[in-house]
Coordinates of C-alpha atoms and ligand atoms in Angstrom, one line a residue:
M78 CA 32.6 88.5 -30.1
H79 CA 32.4 91.2 -27.7
K80 CA 31.9 88.7 -24.9
Y81 CA 35.0 87.8 -25.9
L82 CA 36.4 91.2 -25.6
F83 CA 34.7 91.5 -22.2
F84 CA 36.5 88.4 -21.4
I85 CA 39.8 89.5 -22.5
A86 CA 39.4 92.7 -20.5
S87 CA 38.2 91.1 -17.5
F88 CA 40.9 88.4 -17.3
T89 CA 43.7 90.8 -17.9
I90 CA 42.4 93.0 -14.9
S91 CA 42.1 90.0 -12.5
F92 CA 45.4 88.4 -13.8
L93 CA 47.2 91.9 -13.1
S94 CA 45.3 91.7 -9.4
C95 CA 46.3 88.2 -9.1
Q96 CA 42.8 87.1 -8.4
P97 CA 42.1 84.3 -10.5
L98 CA 38.7 84.8 -12.4
Y99 CA 37.8 81.4 -10.8
R100 CA 39.3 79.1 -8.3
S101 CA 40.3 75.9 -10.0
E102 CA 39.5 73.8 -6.8
P103 CA 40.0 70.0 -7.6
R104 CA 36.8 68.2 -7.3
Q105 CA 35.7 67.8 -3.9
L106 CA 36.4 64.1 -2.8
S107 CA 36.7 63.2 0.8
S108 CA 39.3 60.7 2.0
K109 CA 36.3 58.1 2.3
D110 CA 35.4 58.7 -1.2
I111 CA 39.0 58.3 -2.4
A112 CA 39.6 55.1 -0.2
S113 CA 36.4 53.3 -1.6
Q114 CA 37.3 54.3 -5.1
L115 CA 40.9 52.9 -4.6
D116 CA 39.6 49.7 -2.8
K117 CA 37.7 49.1 -6.1
T118 CA 41.1 49.0 -8.3
L119 CA 44.1 48.5 -5.8
D120 CA 44.8 44.7 -5.9
G121 CA 46.5 42.9 -3.3
N122 CA 47.0 39.9 -5.4
Q123 CA 48.7 41.9 -8.2
A124 CA 50.9 43.2 -5.6
M125 CA 51.7 39.4 -4.5
E126 CA 52.8 39.0 -8.1
S127 CA 55.3 41.8 -8.0
V128 CA 56.6 40.3 -4.5
R129 CA 57.1 37.1 -6.4
Y130 CA 59.2 38.7 -8.8
V131 CA 61.3 40.8 -6.5
T132 CA 61.8 38.1 -4.1
Q133 CA 63.8 36.1 -7.0
F134 CA 66.8 38.7 -6.4
W135 CA 69.4 39.7 -4.0
R136 CA 68.8 43.5 -4.4
I137 CA 71.9 45.3 -3.9
G138 CA 72.0 48.9 -5.1
G139 CA 73.8 49.0 -8.5
G140 CA 73.8 45.5 -8.8
P141 CA 72.1 43.1 -11.4
G142 CA 69.4 41.9 -9.2
F143 CA 68.3 45.5 -8.1
D144 CA 68.5 46.6 -11.8
S145 CA 66.2 43.8 -13.0
C146 CA 63.6 44.7 -10.3
L147 CA 63.8 48.3 -11.5
S148 CA 63.0 47.3 -15.2
Y149 CA 60.1 45.1 -14.0
I150 CA 58.7 48.1 -12.1
G151 CA 59.3 50.0 -15.5
T152 CA 57.3 47.6 -17.4
R153 CA 54.5 47.7 -15.0
L154 CA 54.5 51.7 -15.2
H155 CA 54.3 51.5 -19.0
E156 CA 51.5 49.2 -18.7
A157 CA 49.6 51.4 -16.4
G158 CA 49.9 54.2 -18.8
I159 CA 53.0 56.0 -17.1
E160 CA 55.6 56.4 -19.8
K161 CA 59.4 56.4 -19.5
K162 CA 60.6 60.2 -19.9
S163 CA 62.1 60.9 -23.1
E164 CA 63.5 63.8 -25.1
K165 CA 60.0 64.3 -26.4
A166 CA 57.9 67.0 -24.6
F167 CA 55.5 65.7 -21.9
D168 CA 52.2 64.8 -23.3
P169 CA 49.6 66.1 -21.1
S170 CA 47.1 63.7 -22.0
S171 CA 49.1 61.0 -20.4
I172 CA 48.9 60.4 -16.7
G173 CA 52.4 60.6 -15.8
Q174 CA 56.1 59.8 -16.4
Y175 CA 58.8 58.1 -14.9
S176 CA 62.7 58.3 -15.4
I177 CA 65.6 56.3 -13.9
Q178 CA 68.3 58.6 -11.9
E179 CA 71.7 57.4 -12.1
D180 CA 74.4 58.3 -9.5
Q181 CA 77.9 57.2 -9.4
T182 CA 78.9 56.2 -5.9
N183 CA 82.5 55.3 -4.7
E184 CA 81.1 51.9 -3.4
K185 CA 82.2 48.6 -5.0
V186 CA 79.1 46.8 -5.8
W187 CA 79.0 43.1 -4.6
V188 CA 77.6 40.6 -6.8
P189 CA 77.0 37.0 -4.9
Q190 CA 76.9 34.1 -7.4
D191 CA 77.2 31.0 -5.1
A192 CA 78.4 29.6 -1.8
V193 CA 78.4 25.9 -0.6
L194 CA 79.2 24.8 3.0
S195 CA 80.0 21.4 3.3
L196 CA 81.3 18.9 6.0
E197 CA 84.6 17.2 4.9
Y198 CA 85.3 15.0 8.3
P199 CA 84.1 12.8 9.9
E200 CA 81.8 12.3 6.8
R201 CA 81.0 14.4 3.6
R202 CA 77.7 16.0 3.1
V203 CA 76.7 19.7 2.2
L204 CA 75.6 21.6 5.4
D205 CA 74.0 24.5 3.4
S206 CA 74.3 26.5 0.2
F207 CA 73.4 29.8 -1.4
A208 CA 70.9 28.3 -3.6
E209 CA 69.1 27.1 -0.5
N210 CA 69.4 29.9 1.7
P211 CA 71.1 32.9 -0.1
V212 CA 71.7 34.8 3.4
M213 CA 74.1 32.0 4.6
L214 CA 76.7 34.1 2.7
C215 CA 77.6 37.5 4.4
R216 CA 77.4 40.4 2.1
N217 CA 80.7 41.7 0.8
S218 CA 82.5 38.3 1.2
F219 CA 85.2 37.7 -1.3
S220 CA 85.3 34.5 -3.1
A221 CA 87.1 31.6 -1.4
D222 CA 87.8 28.0 -1.8
V223 CA 89.1 26.6 1.6
T224 CA 89.1 23.3 3.5
A225 CA 90.0 23.4 7.0
P226 CA 89.3 22.2 10.6
L227 CA 86.8 23.9 12.4
V228 CA 87.2 25.4 16.0
Y229 CA 84.6 26.7 18.1
V230 CA 84.8 30.0 19.8
A231 CA 82.0 30.8 22.5
G232 CA 81.1 34.6 21.6
G233 CA 84.1 35.6 19.3
D234 CA 83.8 39.4 19.1
K235 CA 86.4 39.7 22.0
E236 CA 90.2 38.8 22.3
S237 CA 89.5 37.2 25.5
D238 CA 86.9 34.7 23.9
Y239 CA 90.0 33.2 22.2
E240 CA 91.9 32.4 25.6
G241 CA 93.4 28.9 25.4
I242 CA 92.2 28.4 21.7
D243 CA 94.3 27.8 18.6
A244 CA 92.9 29.2 15.5
A245 CA 95.4 28.9 13.3
Q246 CA 94.8 27.7 9.7
R247 CA 91.4 26.8 11.1
I248 CA 87.8 28.2 10.1
V249 CA 86.1 29.8 13.4
L250 CA 82.5 28.7 14.3
C251 CA 81.4 31.5 16.7
D252 CA 78.0 32.8 18.1
A253 CA 79.0 36.5 17.7
Y254 CA 77.5 39.0 15.0
P255 CA 80.0 38.7 12.2
A256 CA 80.9 42.3 12.2
Q257 CA 84.5 43.8 11.4
A258 CA 85.6 43.1 15.1
T259 CA 84.8 39.4 14.8
Y260 CA 86.5 38.4 11.6
K261 CA 89.6 40.6 12.3
I262 CA 90.3 39.0 15.6
A263 CA 89.7 35.5 13.9
L264 CA 92.2 36.7 11.1
Q265 CA 94.5 38.0 13.6
R266 CA 94.5 34.7 15.5
G267 CA 95.5 33.1 12.0
A268 CA 92.2 31.8 11.2
V269 CA 91.2 31.4 7.5
G270 CA 87.4 32.1 7.7
V271 CA 84.4 32.8 10.1
I272 CA 81.0 31.0 10.3
S273 CA 78.5 32.6 12.7
S274 CA 75.5 31.3 14.1
F275 CA 74.4 34.8 15.5
V276 CA 70.5 35.5 15.5
P277 CA 68.9 38.6 17.3
P278 CA 66.5 37.8 19.7
Y279 CA 63.5 39.4 17.9
N280 CA 63.8 36.6 15.4
H281 CA 63.0 34.0 18.2
P282 CA 65.7 31.4 17.3
E283 CA 64.4 29.2 19.9
Q284 CA 61.1 29.0 18.0
H285 CA 62.8 28.7 14.5
P286 CA 65.9 26.5 14.7
T287 CA 66.6 26.6 11.0
I288 CA 66.7 30.5 10.8
I289 CA 69.5 32.2 9.5
S290 CA 69.9 36.0 9.9
E291 CA 71.1 38.2 7.4
N292 CA 74.6 40.1 7.9
G293 CA 77.0 41.8 6.1
L294 CA 80.9 42.6 6.2
Q295 CA 82.4 46.1 5.4
Y296 CA 84.3 46.0 2.1
D297 CA 87.7 44.9 2.8
A298 CA 89.9 44.7 -0.3
E299 CA 92.9 44.2 2.0
R300 CA 92.1 41.1 3.9
K301 CA 89.4 39.9 1.1
P302 CA 87.7 38.0 3.9
F303 CA 84.6 35.7 3.7
A304 CA 81.9 34.8 6.2
L305 CA 79.2 32.5 6.2
K306 CA 76.2 32.1 8.6
V307 CA 74.5 28.8 9.9
S308 CA 71.3 28.1 11.6
P309 CA 71.3 27.6 15.3
R310 CA 70.3 23.9 14.5
T311 CA 73.3 23.5 12.2
A312 CA 75.7 25.3 14.8
A313 CA 74.5 23.0 17.7
E314 CA 75.1 20.0 15.6
L315 CA 78.7 21.1 14.7
K316 CA 79.3 22.1 18.4
R317 CA 78.2 18.7 19.4
M318 CA 80.5 17.1 16.9
L319 CA 83.3 19.1 18.0
G320 CA 82.8 18.1 21.5
Y321 CA 84.2 14.7 20.9
Q322 CA 86.0 14.6 17.5
Q323 CA 87.8 16.8 14.8
V324 CA 85.3 18.3 12.4
T325 CA 86.6 19.7 8.8
V326 CA 84.7 21.8 6.4
H327 CA 85.0 22.9 2.9
V328 CA 83.9 26.3 2.1
Q329 CA 83.4 27.7 -1.5
V330 CA 82.3 31.2 -2.2
K331 CA 81.9 32.8 -5.6
T332 CA 81.4 36.5 -5.8
S333 CA 82.6 39.4 -7.5
F334 CA 82.5 43.3 -7.2
I335 CA 81.8 45.8 -9.8
D336 CA 81.6 49.6 -10.3
A337 CA 78.2 50.5 -11.4
P338 CA 75.8 53.5 -10.8
L339 CA 73.2 53.6 -8.3
K340 CA 69.8 53.7 -9.8
T341 CA 66.6 55.4 -8.6
L342 CA 63.3 55.0 -10.2
V343 CA 61.4 58.3 -9.9
A344 CA 57.7 58.1 -11.4
E345 CA 55.5 61.2 -11.1
I346 CA 51.7 62.2 -11.8
P347 CA 52.1 66.1 -12.2
G348 CA 50.0 68.3 -10.3
S349 CA 47.3 70.5 -12.4
I350 CA 47.4 73.4 -10.2
K351 CA 50.7 73.5 -8.2
P352 CA 53.0 71.1 -10.0
E353 CA 56.1 72.6 -8.0
Q354 CA 54.4 71.3 -4.8
R355 CA 54.9 67.5 -4.0
V356 CA 53.5 64.7 -1.9
V357 CA 56.2 61.9 -1.9
L358 CA 55.8 58.0 -1.5
V359 CA 59.0 56.0 -1.1
A360 CA 59.7 52.3 -1.0
H361 CA 63.4 51.0 -0.8
L362 CA 63.9 48.2 -3.2
D363 CA 67.0 46.9 -2.0
H364 CA 67.9 43.9 0.6
Y365 CA 68.7 40.5 0.8
K366 CA 67.1 37.6 -1.1
P367 CA 64.2 36.7 -0.5
G368 CA 63.3 39.9 1.6
A369 CA 59.8 39.4 0.7
N370 CA 58.5 41.7 3.7
D371 CA 61.5 43.9 4.0
N372 CA 60.8 45.2 1.4
A373 CA 59.5 43.4 -1.8
S374 CA 56.1 44.2 -0.1
G375 CA 56.6 47.9 0.1
S376 CA 57.9 48.1 -3.5
A377 CA 55.0 46.1 -4.8
T378 CA 52.3 48.0 -2.9
L379 CA 53.8 51.3 -4.0
L380 CA 53.5 50.1 -7.7
E381 CA 49.8 49.1 -6.9
I382 CA 49.2 52.6 -5.3
L383 CA 50.4 54.2 -8.5
R384 CA 48.5 51.8 -10.8
S385 CA 45.1 52.3 -9.2
I386 CA 45.4 56.0 -8.8
A387 CA 46.4 56.2 -12.7
L388 CA 43.6 53.9 -13.4
G389 CA 41.1 56.1 -11.4
I390 CA 42.2 59.2 -13.1
Q391 CA 42.1 57.4 -16.6
Q392 CA 38.4 56.3 -15.8
G393 CA 37.6 59.8 -14.5
K394 CA 36.8 58.4 -11.3
L395 CA 39.7 60.3 -9.4
P396 CA 40.6 63.8 -10.3
K397 CA 44.1 64.6 -11.1
P398 CA 46.0 65.9 -8.2
A399 CA 46.5 69.4 -7.7
R400 CA 50.1 68.9 -6.4
T401 CA 52.4 66.4 -8.0
L402 CA 52.5 62.8 -6.7
T403 CA 56.2 61.6 -6.6
F404 CA 56.7 57.6 -6.4
L405 CA 60.4 56.6 -5.4
W406 CA 61.9 53.4 -5.5
V407 CA 65.1 53.5 -3.9
D408 CA 68.4 51.9 -2.4
E409 CA 67.4 52.6 1.5
Y410 CA 68.6 55.8 2.7
Q411 CA 71.4 56.3 0.1
G412 CA 68.8 56.5 -2.9
T413 CA 66.3 58.9 -1.0
M414 CA 69.4 61.1 -0.1
L415 CA 70.6 61.1 -3.6
W416 CA 67.2 61.9 -5.0
M417 CA 66.8 65.0 -2.5
K418 CA 70.4 66.2 -3.4
R419 CA 69.4 66.2 -7.1
N420 CA 66.3 67.9 -6.4
E421 CA 67.2 70.5 -3.5
Q422 CA 65.2 73.2 -5.0
V423 CA 62.0 71.2 -4.7
L424 CA 62.4 70.2 -0.8
H425 CA 60.9 73.2 0.5
N426 CA 57.6 72.1 -1.4
I427 CA 57.1 68.6 -0.2
V428 CA 54.0 69.0 1.9
A429 CA 54.5 65.4 3.2
A430 CA 56.3 62.0 2.6
F431 CA 54.7 58.5 3.2
V432 CA 57.3 55.5 3.6
L433 CA 56.3 51.9 3.0
D434 CA 58.8 49.5 4.6
M435 CA 57.6 46.1 5.5
V436 CA 53.7 46.4 4.7
G437 CA 53.0 43.0 3.6
G438 CA 53.5 40.7 6.9
N439 CA 50.8 38.4 7.4
P440 CA 50.0 38.8 11.0
E441 CA 48.9 35.2 11.5
K442 CA 52.1 34.0 10.2
T443 CA 54.7 36.6 11.8
G444 CA 52.8 37.6 14.9
G445 CA 53.2 41.4 14.0
T446 CA 50.7 43.9 12.9
F447 CA 50.7 46.8 10.7
R448 CA 52.0 49.8 12.3
V449 CA 52.2 53.6 11.9
E450 CA 55.5 55.0 13.0
R451 CA 54.5 58.5 14.0
M452 CA 56.9 61.4 13.0
P453 CA 58.9 62.6 16.2
D454 CA 56.8 64.3 18.8
P455 CA 57.5 64.9 22.5
G456 CA 56.3 61.3 23.1
T457 CA 59.6 60.3 21.2
V458 CA 61.9 62.4 23.5
W459 CA 59.8 61.6 26.9
F460 CA 58.9 58.2 26.4
R461 CA 56.2 57.2 28.8
P462 CA 52.8 55.6 28.8
P463 CA 50.4 55.5 26.7
E464 CA 53.7 55.4 24.2
Q465 CA 54.8 52.1 22.9
H466 CA 58.0 50.8 21.1
S467 CA 57.6 48.2 18.6
G468 CA 60.4 45.8 20.0
W469 CA 62.4 46.7 16.9
G470 CA 64.5 49.1 19.0
T471 CA 64.5 53.0 19.9
G472 CA 66.1 56.1 18.3
R473 CA 67.3 59.3 20.0
W474 CA 65.7 62.4 18.5
N475 CA 66.9 65.9 19.7
K476 CA 64.1 67.7 21.5
K477 CA 65.5 71.0 19.8
K478 CA 64.6 69.5 16.4
L479 CA 60.8 68.6 17.2
F480 CA 58.4 70.1 14.8
G481 CA 54.7 69.9 14.8
S482 CA 52.8 68.7 11.9
F483 CA 49.3 67.6 11.0
L484 CA 50.7 64.5 9.4
N485 CA 50.6 62.0 12.6
D486 CA 46.9 62.7 13.3
F487 CA 45.7 62.8 9.8
Y488 CA 47.2 59.5 8.8
L489 CA 46.2 57.8 11.9
S490 CA 42.7 58.8 11.4
V491 CA 42.6 57.5 7.9
I492 CA 44.2 54.2 9.2
H493 CA 41.5 54.3 11.8
D494 CA 38.8 54.6 9.3
R495 CA 39.9 51.7 7.3
S496 CA 40.4 49.3 10.5
Q497 CA 36.8 50.3 11.5
A498 CA 35.4 49.5 8.2
T499 CA 37.2 46.4 7.7
G500 CA 38.5 45.1 11.0
W501 CA 42.0 45.4 10.0
K502 CA 44.1 45.2 13.2
T503 CA 46.5 48.1 13.3
N504 CA 49.0 49.7 16.0
H505 CA 51.4 52.8 16.1
N506 CA 54.5 53.6 17.8
V507 CA 56.8 56.6 18.5
W508 CA 59.5 57.5 16.2
E509 CA 62.4 54.9 16.3
G510 CA 64.1 55.5 12.9
G511 CA 65.6 53.2 10.6
S512 CA 64.0 53.9 7.3
D513 CA 63.7 56.2 4.5
H514 CA 61.6 58.5 6.5
D515 CA 64.7 59.8 8.4
P516 CA 66.2 61.6 5.5
F517 CA 63.0 63.8 5.1
L518 CA 62.7 64.5 8.9
W519 CA 66.4 65.6 9.0
K520 CA 65.3 68.2 6.6
N521 CA 62.0 69.2 8.7
I522 CA 59.9 67.7 6.2
P523 CA 56.8 65.8 7.6
A524 CA 57.5 62.0 7.0
I525 CA 55.5 59.0 8.3
L526 CA 56.3 55.3 8.1
S527 CA 54.0 52.4 7.3
W528 CA 55.5 49.0 8.4
H529 CA 54.8 45.7 10.4
F530 CA 56.6 44.6 13.5
P531 CA 57.5 42.3 15.2
D532 CA 58.2 39.8 12.4
F533 CA 60.2 36.9 13.2
G534 CA 61.4 36.6 9.7
Y535 CA 62.9 40.3 9.8
H536 CA 66.3 40.1 7.9
T537 CA 66.4 36.5 8.0
S538 CA 66.2 33.4 5.6
L539 CA 62.5 33.1 6.6
D540 CA 61.4 36.3 5.2
N541 CA 59.7 34.8 2.5
I542 CA 56.7 35.1 0.3
E543 CA 54.7 32.4 2.5
N544 CA 54.6 35.1 5.2
I545 CA 53.2 37.8 3.0
S546 CA 49.3 38.7 3.0
P547 CA 47.7 40.2 -0.1
A548 CA 45.0 41.6 2.3
E549 CA 47.6 43.5 4.3
M550 CA 49.0 45.0 1.0
Q551 CA 45.6 46.0 0.0
H552 CA 44.9 47.6 3.3
A553 CA 48.2 49.5 3.5
G554 CA 47.7 50.4 -0.2
V555 CA 44.5 51.9 0.1
S556 CA 45.2 53.8 3.0
I557 CA 48.6 55.3 1.9
G558 CA 46.9 55.9 -1.4
T559 CA 44.2 57.9 0.2
A560 CA 46.3 59.7 2.6
S561 CA 48.4 60.8 -0.1
L562 CA 45.9 61.7 -2.7
T563 CA 43.9 63.7 -0.2
L564 CA 47.0 66.0 0.4
A565 CA 47.9 66.0 -3.5
L566 CA 44.2 67.3 -4.2
G567 CA 44.9 69.7 -1.2
T568 CA 41.1 71.0 -1.2
E569 CA 40.0 73.6 1.8
E570 CA 37.4 71.1 2.7
A571 CA 40.0 68.4 3.3
A572 CA 42.0 70.8 5.1
R573 CA 39.1 71.7 7.3
E574 CA 38.3 68.0 8.4
I575 CA 42.2 67.5 9.2
L576 CA 42.1 70.7 11.5
S577 CA 39.4 69.1 13.4
Q578 CA 41.3 65.9 13.8
V579 CA 44.5 67.7 15.0
A580 CA 42.3 69.8 17.4
K581 CA 40.8 66.7 18.8
A582 CA 44.2 64.9 19.2
A583 CA 45.7 68.0 21.0
V584 CA 42.9 67.9 23.6
L585 CA 43.3 64.1 24.1
R586 CA 47.0 64.5 24.2
L587 CA 46.6 66.9 27.1
E588 CA 44.3 64.4 28.9
K589 CA 46.8 61.7 28.5
E590 CA 49.7 63.6 29.9
K591 CA 47.7 65.0 32.9
P592 CA 47.8 61.5 34.9
N593 CA 51.4 61.2 33.9
T594 CA 52.3 64.5 35.7
L595 CA 50.0 64.0 38.6
L596 CA 51.9 60.7 39.3
E597 CA 55.2 62.4 39.0
L598 CA 54.2 65.1 41.3
S599 CA 53.0 62.8 43.9
D600 CA 56.0 60.6 43.8
A601 CA 58.2 63.9 44.1
Q602 CA 56.2 65.3 46.9
A603 CA 57.2 62.4 49.0
Q604 CA 60.8 63.0 48.4
G605 CA 61.0 66.7 49.5
A606 CA 61.0 70.2 48.1
T607 CA 63.8 70.1 45.9
A608 CA 62.6 67.1 44.1
L609 CA 59.1 68.5 43.8
D610 CA 60.7 71.7 42.2
E611 CA 62.7 69.5 39.7
T612 CA 59.6 67.6 39.0
K613 CA 57.4 70.7 38.4
K614 CA 60.2 72.2 36.1
R615 CA 60.5 68.8 34.1
E616 CA 56.7 68.4 33.8
R617 CA 56.2 71.9 32.6
E618 CA 58.9 71.4 30.0
I619 CA 57.2 68.2 28.8
L620 CA 53.7 69.9 28.5
E621 CA 54.9 72.9 26.8
A622 CA 56.6 70.9 24.5
W623 CA 53.3 69.2 23.6
A624 CA 51.7 72.5 23.6
T625 CA 54.4 73.8 21.1
W626 CA 54.2 70.7 19.2
Y627 CA 50.4 70.8 18.6
E628 CA 50.4 74.5 17.9
E629 CA 52.7 73.9 15.1
A630 CA 50.6 71.0 14.1
L631 CA 47.4 73.3 13.8
R632 CA 49.2 75.9 12.1
S633 CA 50.7 73.3 9.6
V634 CA 47.1 72.7 8.3
L635 CA 47.4 75.9 6.5
T636 CA 49.8 74.2 4.2
I637 CA 47.3 71.9 3.0
P638 CA 45.0 73.9 0.5
A639 CA 46.6 73.7 -2.7
N640 CA 45.0 77.2 -3.5
A641 CA 46.1 79.7 -1.0
P642 CA 43.8 79.1 2.2
S643 CA 41.0 81.7 2.4
E644 CA 40.6 84.2 4.9
G645 CA 37.8 82.3 6.4
F646 CA 39.7 79.3 6.9
K647 CA 42.7 81.1 8.4
K648 CA 40.6 82.6 10.9
E649 CA 39.2 78.9 11.9
V650 CA 42.8 77.6 12.3
E651 CA 43.5 80.8 14.4
R652 CA 40.6 79.9 16.5
E653 CA 41.7 76.5 17.1
I654 CA 45.2 77.5 18.2
Q655 CA 43.7 80.0 20.5
N656 CA 41.6 77.4 22.1
H657 CA 44.6 75.2 22.3
R658 CA 46.6 77.5 24.3
K659 CA 43.7 78.2 26.7
N660 CA 43.4 74.4 27.3
V661 CA 47.2 74.5 28.0
A662 CA 47.1 77.4 30.4
S663 CA 44.2 75.8 32.2
L664 CA 46.0 72.4 32.4
L665 CA 49.3 74.1 33.9
A666 CA 47.1 76.1 36.3
A667 CA 45.1 73.0 37.5
L668 CA 48.4 71.2 38.0
G669 CA 49.9 74.1 39.8
I670 CA 53.1 74.1 37.8
Ligands
ZN1369 ZN1 63.3 47.8 5.1

């Protein structure tokens, strides 16, 4: 009995002094332990089944295809013990819950039903159809049923391209990207529609003559335009025929536009110690049909990560996270931003976000590799060796908006461990943007992208399931699951390991920058004193940017322990920061800048 009284007494004292009686540290599991556990349960073939389901639909946010895929994911979550949120109070014995966030948007939702492009003269035959290649129809095309002579316009997105060409009452075949400019000019010239054969260079049309790249029009209820796409092969054939005779085509398009809410599926495994803190994982579900790599693979792999973490917890093989794990299936960018808007009060408590976009490409088929797109660091602003771009494009990041974080080096080390252990080929590039990591980064929340590039099928009719690899989804799933669960557990042990990873990376970065600066200085030396002064100033700015970035990254490690970091650990972090400062100072001195 008294024990009990003693207990009440001592608990009250400690509660009042905010020193918990015992620290409820989550069970100590290293990232490697987590990875080997997830590797047993996460199944790339299961992910492949989800890719097979999702690629049946053109997934436009608010549209029936998108919503069918959300219901499919809901069913899979139910099977994994993740219940749909209801009025009933959360049952703490269940692993987690999911809900569907609905947002009204002002946008009309395009619903494609069918389209056929057929030759009428000099012979009758179908050239292509929506059933065969859905992306032969440009998004936001209005219904149409037109038979008209074809006229070829080289280019087509400039007035001057139409010099000497009569497009009145004709359908324009052009090479240009069928953006607003292209069809507006054509319609202003009296044309009744546009057919484009535009394919970006990174899709290698020279190697894939039947490829059709996906494009969309802006919603235009005034002109009610339609635009079709044809492959380089079909375009060449039509141009050849036009070279010596009249060609007439018949275009049939069946689409509709609806008003419908945009849905976002939010699934959560609540944290047991700091439920208000979150680690967020995001995959966009939307895109053209089939859109296997982009992004049925990300949506499917995210489902597998959640399923295998839930299973590990149910089996007692994995501890419940200390922080909440949040899984989002979104309409790219818009869904993420609507979730952030609806949850503004939790944003400051997001430790990190992991974005899955194109994680399933088979390197043997696509020619690409798995890539980590680092969150912005000075390598993004001052792009030079050893930095790389993916070949997709580049983004501009304001140097004043750089913020250091442990996330890049921590996640790269998880990826490195897996590729060492399995022979998995991986790569990384500086921030380029273009996916759901951006909305988090714009709010100064550390966010990192997992993807594949190059991929000749990217945004084309050839982005299909044949080019997807269950093994790539397994690798990506286990790695992202490991990194996110490590942060959701938030042990001081893990934080200590990450501190040493960041400290090592800081030293390595200074070593990598030194030859760059030496090269710049020797080049400038030859150009005289002014050039040398300017170069010294610029090189100092770059090195100080890295110095600041890594000092912030080292300090950000203090956000990892779910319980407040111990005094001892705080001292360790401070020590690393002092070491870093010394290294920077000695480098600047050695370079004489
Ligand atoms: Zn994508």
